[in-house]
PDB file of C-alpha atoms in Angstrom:
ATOM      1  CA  UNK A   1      16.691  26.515  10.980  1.00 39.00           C
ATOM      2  CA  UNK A   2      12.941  27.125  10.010  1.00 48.00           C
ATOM      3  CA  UNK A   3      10.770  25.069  12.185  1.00 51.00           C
ATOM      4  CA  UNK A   4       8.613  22.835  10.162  1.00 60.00           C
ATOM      5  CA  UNK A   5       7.327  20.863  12.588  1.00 70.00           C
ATOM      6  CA  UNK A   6       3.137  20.187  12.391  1.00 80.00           C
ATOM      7  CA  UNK A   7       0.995  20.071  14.826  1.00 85.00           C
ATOM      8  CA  UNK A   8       0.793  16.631  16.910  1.00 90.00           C
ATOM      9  CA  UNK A   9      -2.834  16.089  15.833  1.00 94.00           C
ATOM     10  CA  UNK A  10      -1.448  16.060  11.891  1.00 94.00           C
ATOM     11  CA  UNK A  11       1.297  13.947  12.897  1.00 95.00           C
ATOM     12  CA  UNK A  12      -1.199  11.505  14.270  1.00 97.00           C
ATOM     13  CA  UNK A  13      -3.371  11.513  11.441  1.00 97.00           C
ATOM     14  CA  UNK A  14      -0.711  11.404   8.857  1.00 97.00           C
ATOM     15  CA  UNK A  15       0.468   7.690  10.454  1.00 97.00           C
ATOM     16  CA  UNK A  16      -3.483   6.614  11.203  1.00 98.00           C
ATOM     17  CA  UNK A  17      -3.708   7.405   7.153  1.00 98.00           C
ATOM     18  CA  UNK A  18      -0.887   5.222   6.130  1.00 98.00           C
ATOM     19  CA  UNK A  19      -1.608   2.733   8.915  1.00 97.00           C
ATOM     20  CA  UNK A  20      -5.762   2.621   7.816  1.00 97.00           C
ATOM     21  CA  UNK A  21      -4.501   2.194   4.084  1.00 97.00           C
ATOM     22  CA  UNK A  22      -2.307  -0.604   4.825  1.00 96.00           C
ATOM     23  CA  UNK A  23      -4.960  -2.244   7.171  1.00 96.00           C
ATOM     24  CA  UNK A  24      -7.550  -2.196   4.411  1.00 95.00           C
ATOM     25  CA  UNK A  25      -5.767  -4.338   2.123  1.00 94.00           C
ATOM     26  CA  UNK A  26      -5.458  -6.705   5.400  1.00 93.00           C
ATOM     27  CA  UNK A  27      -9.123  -6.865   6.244  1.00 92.00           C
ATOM     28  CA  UNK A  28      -9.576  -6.917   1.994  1.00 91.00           C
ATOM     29  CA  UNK A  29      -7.281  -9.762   2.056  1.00 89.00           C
ATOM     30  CA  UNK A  30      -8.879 -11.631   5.120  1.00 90.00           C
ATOM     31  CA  UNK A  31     -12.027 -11.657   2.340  1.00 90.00           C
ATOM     32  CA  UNK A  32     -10.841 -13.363  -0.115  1.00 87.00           C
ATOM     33  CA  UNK A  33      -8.699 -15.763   1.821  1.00 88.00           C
ATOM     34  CA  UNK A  34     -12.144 -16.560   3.313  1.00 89.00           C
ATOM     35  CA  UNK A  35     -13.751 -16.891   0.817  1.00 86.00           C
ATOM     36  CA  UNK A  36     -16.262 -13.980   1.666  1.00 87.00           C
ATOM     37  CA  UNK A  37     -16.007 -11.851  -1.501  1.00 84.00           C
ATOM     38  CA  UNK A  38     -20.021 -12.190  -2.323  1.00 85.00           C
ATOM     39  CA  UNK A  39     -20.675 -12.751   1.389  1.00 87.00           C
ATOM     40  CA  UNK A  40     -23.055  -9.444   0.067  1.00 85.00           C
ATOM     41  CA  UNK A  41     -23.945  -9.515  -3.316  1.00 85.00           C
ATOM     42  CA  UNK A  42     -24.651  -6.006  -3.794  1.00 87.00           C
ATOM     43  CA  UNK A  43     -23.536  -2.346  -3.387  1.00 85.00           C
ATOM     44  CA  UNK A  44     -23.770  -0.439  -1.351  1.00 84.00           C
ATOM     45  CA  UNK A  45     -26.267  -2.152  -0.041  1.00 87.00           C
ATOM     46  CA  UNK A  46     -25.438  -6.050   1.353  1.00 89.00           C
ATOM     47  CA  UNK A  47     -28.399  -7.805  -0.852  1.00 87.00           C
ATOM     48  CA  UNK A  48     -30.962  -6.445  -3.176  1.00 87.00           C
ATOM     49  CA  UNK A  49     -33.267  -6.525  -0.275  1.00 86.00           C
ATOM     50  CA  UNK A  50     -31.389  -5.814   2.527  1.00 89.00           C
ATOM     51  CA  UNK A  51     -28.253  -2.942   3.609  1.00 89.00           C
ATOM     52  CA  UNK A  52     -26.812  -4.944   6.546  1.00 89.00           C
ATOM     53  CA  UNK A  53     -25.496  -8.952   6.160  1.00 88.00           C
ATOM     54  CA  UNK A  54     -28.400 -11.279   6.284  1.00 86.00           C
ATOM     55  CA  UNK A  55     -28.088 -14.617   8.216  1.00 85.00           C
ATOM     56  CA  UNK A  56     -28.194 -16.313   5.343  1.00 80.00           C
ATOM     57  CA  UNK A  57     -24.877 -15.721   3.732  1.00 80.00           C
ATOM     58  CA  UNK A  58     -23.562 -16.889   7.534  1.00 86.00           C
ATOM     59  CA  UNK A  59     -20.125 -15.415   8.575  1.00 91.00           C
ATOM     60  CA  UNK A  60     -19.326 -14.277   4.799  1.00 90.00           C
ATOM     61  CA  UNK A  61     -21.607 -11.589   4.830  1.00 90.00           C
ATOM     62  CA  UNK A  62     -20.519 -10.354   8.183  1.00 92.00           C
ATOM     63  CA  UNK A  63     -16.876 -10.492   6.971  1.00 92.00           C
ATOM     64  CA  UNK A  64     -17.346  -8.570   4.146  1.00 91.00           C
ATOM     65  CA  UNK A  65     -19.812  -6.184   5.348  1.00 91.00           C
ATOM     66  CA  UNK A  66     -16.936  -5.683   8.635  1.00 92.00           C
ATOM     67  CA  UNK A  67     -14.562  -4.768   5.641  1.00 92.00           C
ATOM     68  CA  UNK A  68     -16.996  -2.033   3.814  1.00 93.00           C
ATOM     69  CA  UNK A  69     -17.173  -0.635   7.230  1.00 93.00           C
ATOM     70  CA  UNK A  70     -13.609   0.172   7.107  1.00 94.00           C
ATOM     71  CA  UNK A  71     -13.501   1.298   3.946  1.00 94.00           C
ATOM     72  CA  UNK A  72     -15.747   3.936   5.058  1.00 94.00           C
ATOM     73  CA  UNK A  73     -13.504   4.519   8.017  1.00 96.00           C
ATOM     74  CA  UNK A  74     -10.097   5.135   5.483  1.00 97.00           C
ATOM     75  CA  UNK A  75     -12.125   7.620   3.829  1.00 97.00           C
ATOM     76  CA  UNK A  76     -13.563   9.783   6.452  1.00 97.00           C
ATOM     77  CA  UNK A  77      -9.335   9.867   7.618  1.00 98.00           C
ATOM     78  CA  UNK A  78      -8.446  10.833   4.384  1.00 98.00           C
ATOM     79  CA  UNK A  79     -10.949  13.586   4.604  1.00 98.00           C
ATOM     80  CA  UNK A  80      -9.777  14.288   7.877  1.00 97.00           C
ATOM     81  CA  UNK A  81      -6.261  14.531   6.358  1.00 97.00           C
ATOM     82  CA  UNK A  82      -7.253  16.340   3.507  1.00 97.00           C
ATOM     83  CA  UNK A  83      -8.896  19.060   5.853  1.00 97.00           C
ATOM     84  CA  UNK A  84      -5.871  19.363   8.037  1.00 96.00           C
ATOM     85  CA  UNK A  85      -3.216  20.008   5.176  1.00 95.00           C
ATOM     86  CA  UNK A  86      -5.625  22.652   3.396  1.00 95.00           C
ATOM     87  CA  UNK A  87      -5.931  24.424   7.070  1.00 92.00           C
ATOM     88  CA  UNK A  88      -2.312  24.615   7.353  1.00 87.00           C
ATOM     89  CA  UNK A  89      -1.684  25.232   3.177  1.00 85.00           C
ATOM     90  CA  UNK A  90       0.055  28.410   3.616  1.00 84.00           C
ATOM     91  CA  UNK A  91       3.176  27.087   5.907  1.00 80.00           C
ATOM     92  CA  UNK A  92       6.402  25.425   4.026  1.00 75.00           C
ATOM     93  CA  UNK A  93       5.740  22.428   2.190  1.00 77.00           C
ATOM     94  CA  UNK A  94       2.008  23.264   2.884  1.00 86.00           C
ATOM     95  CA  UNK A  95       0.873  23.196  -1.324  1.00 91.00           C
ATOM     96  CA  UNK A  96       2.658  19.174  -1.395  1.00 93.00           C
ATOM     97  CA  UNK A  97       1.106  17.806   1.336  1.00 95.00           C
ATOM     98  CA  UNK A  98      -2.358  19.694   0.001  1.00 96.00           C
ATOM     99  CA  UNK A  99      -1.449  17.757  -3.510  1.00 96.00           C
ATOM    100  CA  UNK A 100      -0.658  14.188  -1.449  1.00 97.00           C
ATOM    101  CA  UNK A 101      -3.889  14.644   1.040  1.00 97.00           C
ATOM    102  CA  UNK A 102      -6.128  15.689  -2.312  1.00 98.00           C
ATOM    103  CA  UNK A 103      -4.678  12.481  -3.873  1.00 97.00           C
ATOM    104  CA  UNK A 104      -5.180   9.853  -1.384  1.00 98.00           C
ATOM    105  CA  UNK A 105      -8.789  11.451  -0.844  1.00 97.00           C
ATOM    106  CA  UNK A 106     -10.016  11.057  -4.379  1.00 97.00           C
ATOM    107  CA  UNK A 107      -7.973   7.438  -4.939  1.00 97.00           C
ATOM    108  CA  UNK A 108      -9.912   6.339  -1.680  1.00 97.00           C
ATOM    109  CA  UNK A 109     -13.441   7.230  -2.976  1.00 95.00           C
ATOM    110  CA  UNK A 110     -12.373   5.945  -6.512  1.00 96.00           C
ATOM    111  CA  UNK A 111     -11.264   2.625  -4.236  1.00 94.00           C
ATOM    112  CA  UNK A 112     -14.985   2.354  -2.829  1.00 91.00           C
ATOM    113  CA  UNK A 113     -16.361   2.308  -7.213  1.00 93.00           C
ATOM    114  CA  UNK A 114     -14.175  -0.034  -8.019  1.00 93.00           C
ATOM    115  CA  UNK A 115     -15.090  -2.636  -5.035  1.00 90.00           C
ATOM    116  CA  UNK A 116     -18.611  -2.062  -5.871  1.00 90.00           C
ATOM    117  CA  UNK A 117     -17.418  -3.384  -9.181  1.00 92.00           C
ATOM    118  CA  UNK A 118     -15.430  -6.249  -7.979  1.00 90.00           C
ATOM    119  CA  UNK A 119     -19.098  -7.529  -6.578  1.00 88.00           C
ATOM    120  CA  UNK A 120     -21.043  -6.973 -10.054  1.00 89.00           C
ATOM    121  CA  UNK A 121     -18.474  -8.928 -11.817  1.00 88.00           C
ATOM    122  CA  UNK A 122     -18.416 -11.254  -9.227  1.00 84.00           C
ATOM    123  CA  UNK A 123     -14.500 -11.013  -8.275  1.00 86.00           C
ATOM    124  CA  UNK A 124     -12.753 -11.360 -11.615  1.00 87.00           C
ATOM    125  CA  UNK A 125      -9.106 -11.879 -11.027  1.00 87.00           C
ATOM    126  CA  UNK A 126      -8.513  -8.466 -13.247  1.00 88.00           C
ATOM    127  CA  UNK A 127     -11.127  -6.036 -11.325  1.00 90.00           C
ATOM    128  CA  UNK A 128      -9.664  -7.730  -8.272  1.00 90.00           C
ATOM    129  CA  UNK A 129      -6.137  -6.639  -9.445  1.00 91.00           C
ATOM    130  CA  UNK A 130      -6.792  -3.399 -10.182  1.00 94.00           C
ATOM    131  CA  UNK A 131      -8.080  -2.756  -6.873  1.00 93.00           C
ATOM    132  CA  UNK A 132      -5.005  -4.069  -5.102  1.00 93.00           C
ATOM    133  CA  UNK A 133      -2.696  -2.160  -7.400  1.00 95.00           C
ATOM    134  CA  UNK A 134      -4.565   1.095  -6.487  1.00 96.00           C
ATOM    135  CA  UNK A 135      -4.108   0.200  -2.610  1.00 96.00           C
ATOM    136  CA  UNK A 136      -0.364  -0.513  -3.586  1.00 96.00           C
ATOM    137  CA  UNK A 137      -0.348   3.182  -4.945  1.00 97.00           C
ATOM    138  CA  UNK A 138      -1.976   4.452  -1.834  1.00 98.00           C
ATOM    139  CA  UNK A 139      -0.003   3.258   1.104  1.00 98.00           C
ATOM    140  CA  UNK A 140       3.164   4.461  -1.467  1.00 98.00           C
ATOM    141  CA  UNK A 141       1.595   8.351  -1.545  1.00 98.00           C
ATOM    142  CA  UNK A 142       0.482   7.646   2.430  1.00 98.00           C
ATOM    143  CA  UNK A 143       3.957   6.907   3.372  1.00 98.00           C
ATOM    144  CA  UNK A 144       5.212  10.308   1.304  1.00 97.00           C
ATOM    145  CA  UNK A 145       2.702  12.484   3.196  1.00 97.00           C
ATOM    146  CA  UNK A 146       3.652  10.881   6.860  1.00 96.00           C
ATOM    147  CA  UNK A 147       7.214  11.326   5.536  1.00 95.00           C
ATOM    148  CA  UNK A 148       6.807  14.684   4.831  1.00 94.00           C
ATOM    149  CA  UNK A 149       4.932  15.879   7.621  1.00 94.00           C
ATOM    150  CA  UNK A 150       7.102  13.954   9.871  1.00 93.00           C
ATOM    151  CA  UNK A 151      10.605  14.788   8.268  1.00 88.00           C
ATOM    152  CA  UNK A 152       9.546  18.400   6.515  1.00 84.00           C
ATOM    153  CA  UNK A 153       9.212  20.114   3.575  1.00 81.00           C
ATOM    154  CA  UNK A 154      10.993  18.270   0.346  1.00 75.00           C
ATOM    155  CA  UNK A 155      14.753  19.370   0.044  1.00 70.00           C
ATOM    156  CA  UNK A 156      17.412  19.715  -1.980  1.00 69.00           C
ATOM    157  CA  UNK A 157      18.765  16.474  -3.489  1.00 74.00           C
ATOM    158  CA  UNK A 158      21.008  14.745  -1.638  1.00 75.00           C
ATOM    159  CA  UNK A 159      23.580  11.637  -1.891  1.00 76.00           C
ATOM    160  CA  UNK A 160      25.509  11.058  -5.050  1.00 83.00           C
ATOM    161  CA  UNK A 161      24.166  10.355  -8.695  1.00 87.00           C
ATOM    162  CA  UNK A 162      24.640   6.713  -9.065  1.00 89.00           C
ATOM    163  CA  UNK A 163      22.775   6.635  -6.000  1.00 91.00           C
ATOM    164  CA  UNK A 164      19.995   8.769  -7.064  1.00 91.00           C
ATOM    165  CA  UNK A 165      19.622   6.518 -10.718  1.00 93.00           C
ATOM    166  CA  UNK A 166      19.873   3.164  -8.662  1.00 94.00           C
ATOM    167  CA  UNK A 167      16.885   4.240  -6.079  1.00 94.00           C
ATOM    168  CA  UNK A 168      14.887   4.715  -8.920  1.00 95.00           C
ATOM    169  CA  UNK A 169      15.912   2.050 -10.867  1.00 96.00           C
ATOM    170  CA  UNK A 170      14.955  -0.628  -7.501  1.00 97.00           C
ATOM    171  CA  UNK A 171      11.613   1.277  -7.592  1.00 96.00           C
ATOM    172  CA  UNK A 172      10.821  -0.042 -11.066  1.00 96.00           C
ATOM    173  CA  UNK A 173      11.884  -2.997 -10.450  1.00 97.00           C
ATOM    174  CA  UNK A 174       9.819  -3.178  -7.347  1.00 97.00           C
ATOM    175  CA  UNK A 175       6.737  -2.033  -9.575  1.00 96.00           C
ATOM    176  CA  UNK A 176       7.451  -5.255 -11.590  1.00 95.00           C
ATOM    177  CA  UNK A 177       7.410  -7.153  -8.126  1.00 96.00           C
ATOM    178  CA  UNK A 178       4.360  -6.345  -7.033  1.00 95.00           C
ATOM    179  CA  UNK A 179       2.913  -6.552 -10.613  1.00 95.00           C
ATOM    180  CA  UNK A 180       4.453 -10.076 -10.921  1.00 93.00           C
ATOM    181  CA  UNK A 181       2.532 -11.041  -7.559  1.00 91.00           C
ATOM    182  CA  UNK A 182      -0.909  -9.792  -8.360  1.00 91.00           C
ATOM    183  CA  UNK A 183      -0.824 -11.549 -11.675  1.00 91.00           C
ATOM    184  CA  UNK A 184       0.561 -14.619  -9.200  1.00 90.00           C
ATOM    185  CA  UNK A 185      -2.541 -14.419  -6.447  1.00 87.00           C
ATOM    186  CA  UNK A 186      -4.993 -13.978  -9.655  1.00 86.00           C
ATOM    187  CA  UNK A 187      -3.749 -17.344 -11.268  1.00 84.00           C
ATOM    188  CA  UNK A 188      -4.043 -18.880  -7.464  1.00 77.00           C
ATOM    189  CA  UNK A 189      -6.644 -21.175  -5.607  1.00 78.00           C
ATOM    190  CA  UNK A 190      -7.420 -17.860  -3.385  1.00 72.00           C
ATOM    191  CA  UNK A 191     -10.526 -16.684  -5.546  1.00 68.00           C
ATOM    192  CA  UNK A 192     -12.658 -14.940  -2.887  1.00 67.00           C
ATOM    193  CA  UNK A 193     -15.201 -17.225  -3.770  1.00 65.00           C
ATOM    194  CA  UNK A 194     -15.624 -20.965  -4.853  1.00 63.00           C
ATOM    195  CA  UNK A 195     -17.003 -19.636  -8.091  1.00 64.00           C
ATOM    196  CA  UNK A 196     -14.810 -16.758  -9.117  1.00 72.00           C
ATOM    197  CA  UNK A 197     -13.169 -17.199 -12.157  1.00 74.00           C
ATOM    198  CA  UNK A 198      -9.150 -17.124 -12.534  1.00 77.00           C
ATOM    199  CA  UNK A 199      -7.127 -15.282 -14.921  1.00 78.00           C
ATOM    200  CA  UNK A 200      -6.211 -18.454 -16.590  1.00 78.00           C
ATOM    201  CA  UNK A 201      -2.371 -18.538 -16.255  1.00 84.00           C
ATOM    202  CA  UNK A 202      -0.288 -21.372 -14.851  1.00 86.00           C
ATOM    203  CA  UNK A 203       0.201 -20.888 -10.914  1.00 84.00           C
ATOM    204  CA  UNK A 204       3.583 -22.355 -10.707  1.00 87.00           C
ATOM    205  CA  UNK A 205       5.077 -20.426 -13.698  1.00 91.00           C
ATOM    206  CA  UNK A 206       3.624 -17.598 -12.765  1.00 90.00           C
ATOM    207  CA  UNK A 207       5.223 -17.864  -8.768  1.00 88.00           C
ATOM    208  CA  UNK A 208       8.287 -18.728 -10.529  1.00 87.00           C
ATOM    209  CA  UNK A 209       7.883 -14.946 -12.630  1.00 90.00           C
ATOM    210  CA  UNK A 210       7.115 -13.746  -9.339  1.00 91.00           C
ATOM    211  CA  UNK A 211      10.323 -15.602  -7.249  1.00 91.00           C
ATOM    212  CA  UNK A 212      12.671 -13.854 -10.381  1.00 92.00           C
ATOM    213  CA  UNK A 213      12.652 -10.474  -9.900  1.00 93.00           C
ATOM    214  CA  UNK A 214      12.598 -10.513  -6.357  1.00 94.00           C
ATOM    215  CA  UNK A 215      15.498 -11.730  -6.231  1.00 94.00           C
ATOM    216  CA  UNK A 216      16.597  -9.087  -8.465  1.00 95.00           C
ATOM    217  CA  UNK A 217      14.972  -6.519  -6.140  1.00 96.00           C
ATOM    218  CA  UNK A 218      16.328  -8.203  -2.914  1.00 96.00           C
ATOM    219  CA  UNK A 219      20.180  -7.513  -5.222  1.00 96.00           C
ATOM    220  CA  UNK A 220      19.680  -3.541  -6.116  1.00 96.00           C
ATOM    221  CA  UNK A 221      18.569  -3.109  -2.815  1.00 96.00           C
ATOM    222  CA  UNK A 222      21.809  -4.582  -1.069  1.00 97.00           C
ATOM    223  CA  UNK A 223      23.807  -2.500  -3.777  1.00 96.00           C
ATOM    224  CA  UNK A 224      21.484   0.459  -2.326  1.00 95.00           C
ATOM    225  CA  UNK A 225      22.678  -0.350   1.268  1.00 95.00           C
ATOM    226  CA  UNK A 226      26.685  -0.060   0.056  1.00 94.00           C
ATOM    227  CA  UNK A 227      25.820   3.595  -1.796  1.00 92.00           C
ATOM    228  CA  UNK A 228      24.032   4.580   1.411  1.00 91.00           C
ATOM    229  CA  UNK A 229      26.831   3.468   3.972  1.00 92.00           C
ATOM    230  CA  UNK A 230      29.490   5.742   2.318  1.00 88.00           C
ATOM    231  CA  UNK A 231      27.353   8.248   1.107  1.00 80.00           C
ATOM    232  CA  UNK A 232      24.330   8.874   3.384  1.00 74.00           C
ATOM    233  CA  UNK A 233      21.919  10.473   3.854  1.00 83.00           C
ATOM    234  CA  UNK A 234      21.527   8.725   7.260  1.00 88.00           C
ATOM    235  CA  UNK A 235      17.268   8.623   6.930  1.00 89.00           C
ATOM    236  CA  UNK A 236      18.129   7.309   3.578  1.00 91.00           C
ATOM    237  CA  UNK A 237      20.485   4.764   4.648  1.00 93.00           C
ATOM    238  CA  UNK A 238      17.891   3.268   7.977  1.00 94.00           C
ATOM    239  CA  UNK A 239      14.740   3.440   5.112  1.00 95.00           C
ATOM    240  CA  UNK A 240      17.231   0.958   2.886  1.00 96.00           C
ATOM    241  CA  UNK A 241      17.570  -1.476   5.849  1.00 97.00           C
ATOM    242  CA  UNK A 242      13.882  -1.312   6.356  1.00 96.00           C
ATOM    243  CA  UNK A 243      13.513  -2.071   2.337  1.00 97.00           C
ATOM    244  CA  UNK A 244      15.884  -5.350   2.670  1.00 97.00           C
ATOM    245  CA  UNK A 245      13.944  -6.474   6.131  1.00 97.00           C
ATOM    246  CA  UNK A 246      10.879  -6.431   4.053  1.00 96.00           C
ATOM    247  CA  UNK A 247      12.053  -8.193   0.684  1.00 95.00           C
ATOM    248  CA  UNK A 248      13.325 -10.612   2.735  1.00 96.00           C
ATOM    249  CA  UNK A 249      10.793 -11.417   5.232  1.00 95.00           C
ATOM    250  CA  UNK A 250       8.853 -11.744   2.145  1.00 94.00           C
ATOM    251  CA  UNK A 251      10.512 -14.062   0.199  1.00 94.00           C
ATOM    252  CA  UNK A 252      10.622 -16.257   3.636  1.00 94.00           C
ATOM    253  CA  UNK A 253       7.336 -16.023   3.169  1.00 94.00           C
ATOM    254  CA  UNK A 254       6.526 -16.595  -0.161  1.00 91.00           C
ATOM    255  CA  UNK A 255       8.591 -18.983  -0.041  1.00 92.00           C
ATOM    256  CA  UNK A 256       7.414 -21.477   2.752  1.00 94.00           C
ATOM    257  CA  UNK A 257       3.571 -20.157   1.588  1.00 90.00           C
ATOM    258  CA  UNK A 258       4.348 -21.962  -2.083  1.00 88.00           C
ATOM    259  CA  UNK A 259       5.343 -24.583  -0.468  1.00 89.00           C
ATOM    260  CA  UNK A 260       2.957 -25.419   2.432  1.00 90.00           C
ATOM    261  CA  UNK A 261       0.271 -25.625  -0.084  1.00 87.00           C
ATOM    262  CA  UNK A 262      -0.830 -21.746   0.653  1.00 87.00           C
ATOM    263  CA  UNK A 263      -2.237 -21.544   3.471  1.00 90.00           C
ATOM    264  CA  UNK A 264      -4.471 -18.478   4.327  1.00 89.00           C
ATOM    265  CA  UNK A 265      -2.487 -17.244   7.636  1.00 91.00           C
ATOM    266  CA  UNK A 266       0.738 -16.977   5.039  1.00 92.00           C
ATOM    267  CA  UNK A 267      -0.593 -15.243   2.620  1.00 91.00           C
ATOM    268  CA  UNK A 268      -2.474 -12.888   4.986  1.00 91.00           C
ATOM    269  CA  UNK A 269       1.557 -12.047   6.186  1.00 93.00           C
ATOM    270  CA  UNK A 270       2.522 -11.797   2.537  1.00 93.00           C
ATOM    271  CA  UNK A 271      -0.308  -8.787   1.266  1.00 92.00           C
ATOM    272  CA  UNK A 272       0.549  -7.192   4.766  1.00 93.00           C
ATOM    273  CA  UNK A 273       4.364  -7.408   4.159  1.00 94.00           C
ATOM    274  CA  UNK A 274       3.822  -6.139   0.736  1.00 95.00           C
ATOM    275  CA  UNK A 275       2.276  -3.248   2.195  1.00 96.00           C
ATOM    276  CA  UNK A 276       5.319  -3.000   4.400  1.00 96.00           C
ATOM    277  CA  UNK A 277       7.678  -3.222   1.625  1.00 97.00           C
ATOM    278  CA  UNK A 278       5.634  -0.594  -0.351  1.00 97.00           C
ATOM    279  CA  UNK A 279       6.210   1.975   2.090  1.00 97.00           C
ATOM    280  CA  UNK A 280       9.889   0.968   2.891  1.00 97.00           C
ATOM    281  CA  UNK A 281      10.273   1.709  -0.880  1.00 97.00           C
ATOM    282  CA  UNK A 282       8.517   5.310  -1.172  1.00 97.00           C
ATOM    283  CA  UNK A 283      10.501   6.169   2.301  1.00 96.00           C
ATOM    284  CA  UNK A 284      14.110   5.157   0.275  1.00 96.00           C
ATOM    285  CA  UNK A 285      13.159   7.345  -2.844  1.00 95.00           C
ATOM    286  CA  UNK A 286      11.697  10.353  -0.954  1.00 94.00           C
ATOM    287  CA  UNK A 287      14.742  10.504   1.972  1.00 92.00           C
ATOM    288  CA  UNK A 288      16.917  11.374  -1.065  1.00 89.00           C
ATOM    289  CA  UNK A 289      15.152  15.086  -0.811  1.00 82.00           C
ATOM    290  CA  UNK A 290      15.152  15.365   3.213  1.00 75.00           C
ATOM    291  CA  UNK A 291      14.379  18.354   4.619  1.00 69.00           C
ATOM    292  CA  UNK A 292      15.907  17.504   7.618  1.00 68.00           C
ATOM    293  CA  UNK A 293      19.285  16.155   6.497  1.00 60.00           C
ATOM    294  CA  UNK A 294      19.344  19.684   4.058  1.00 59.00           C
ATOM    295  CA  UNK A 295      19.317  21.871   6.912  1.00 54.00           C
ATOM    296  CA  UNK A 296      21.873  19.946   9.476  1.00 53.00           C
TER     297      UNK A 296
END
């Protein structure tokens, strides 16, 4: 067998850029749940007047300003990444990771424009949205690229084809999940700032639209789990468990959340377990082409 294995320094890159994509939609969330979103009121720099937080915005400005800073931090890693997979270009598998890192690079920047436009609008629930989703689509190309530098090159396909159409049948429905929820935390009392406007839908329908299809997701899944038992791959079979852990800590979540009256802690678990869930998902589809399980 071909050794594909990459050096340890990608390796540890690879996981520090899913890990710093996930954590910015933590310290993203930690903003709005504090109600910090025009803790600076500018961009890039803090005020009109000033780059850094100025006392008088108080601990908003410092809160937002602290997540900025990371933002910066994701994109010099994706650079970093980016660097690394163009270095080594020429080895197997080297062109797909060169297309992933390239990617997650120019997504990252585009992240940093839209946040600056998040502030001019002053945090409408649709700007706001749009910059989640994108995050979503990060960690989801992240967790390919750590898969695949990880695991190997991409492979030939593997397990049957009922299994293949139901993987990517739960990931569609798992797109309408995470839509559902954004809609969900844009109708919400979690603004990002006392004045922000909402989007104007009813909260409790729309957790109700949410609650739907995730049941429906947490149901394909567990069909996934029987297809993967007698079938395999085994990678494929352990990234299905991880899927169901997720949907269901989740909806234990989202549950008790809607029902404690939201309270910030919660939902801070909830965008961080979506995150979670995101990359269980994009590790189920892409263990269906292991490079590893091809060559045992």
């Amino acid at each position: 067998m071909q050794d594909v294995r990459h050096s340890r320094t990608t390796r540890i890159v690879a996981a520090l850029t899913l890990a710093s994509q996930m954590l910015i939609v933590l310290t993203g969330g930690l903003v709005r749940l504090t109600e910090s979103g025009l803790g600076c009121t500018d961009w890039p720099h803090c005020t009109p007047d000033a780059f850094f937080p100025v006392p008088e915005h108080g601990i908003h400005g410092y809160i937002e300003y602290a997540n900025r800073v990371w933002g910066a931090v994701v994109i010099l890693i994706s650079l970093w990444m980016f660097a690394l997979t163009v270095k080594h270009r020429k080895r197997e598998g080297g062109r797909e990771l060169v297309i992933l890192s390239t990617f997650i690079l120019v997504l990252t920047a585009a992240q940093a424009i839209i946040g600056a436009i998040v502030v001019w609008l002053h945090l409408r629930p649709d700007t706001v949205g749009i910059h989640f989703l994108l995050s979503v689509i990060l960690v989801a190309i992240a967790a390919v690229l750590a898969w695949r530098v990880f695991r190997g090159p991409c492979g030939v396909k593997l397990g049957t084809k009922p299994q293949t159409i139901l993987t990517h049948v739960t990931s569609v429905v798992f797109a309408g999940v995470v839509l559902m929820g954004t809609l969900t935390t844009g109708a919400g009392p979690h603004a990002g700032d006392g004045g922000a406007v909402r989007n104007g839908l009813d909260p409790v329908i729309m957790s109700h639209l949410h609650a739907w299809p995730s049941y429906g997701l947490l149901a394909f899944a567990l069909v996934l789990l029987l297809f993967a038992v007698r079938s395999g791959p085994p990678a494929h079979l352990w990234s299905v468990v991880g899927l169901i852990a997720a949907c269901l800590l989740q909806m234990i979540v989202g549950i008790v959340q809607s029902n404690t009256g939201l309270p910030i802690s919660l939902v801070a678990v909830h965008m961080l377990g979506s995150m979670l869930a995101t990359a269980a998902m994009a590790f189920t589809v892409v263990s269906l082409r292991d490079h590893k399980a091809t060559a045992a």
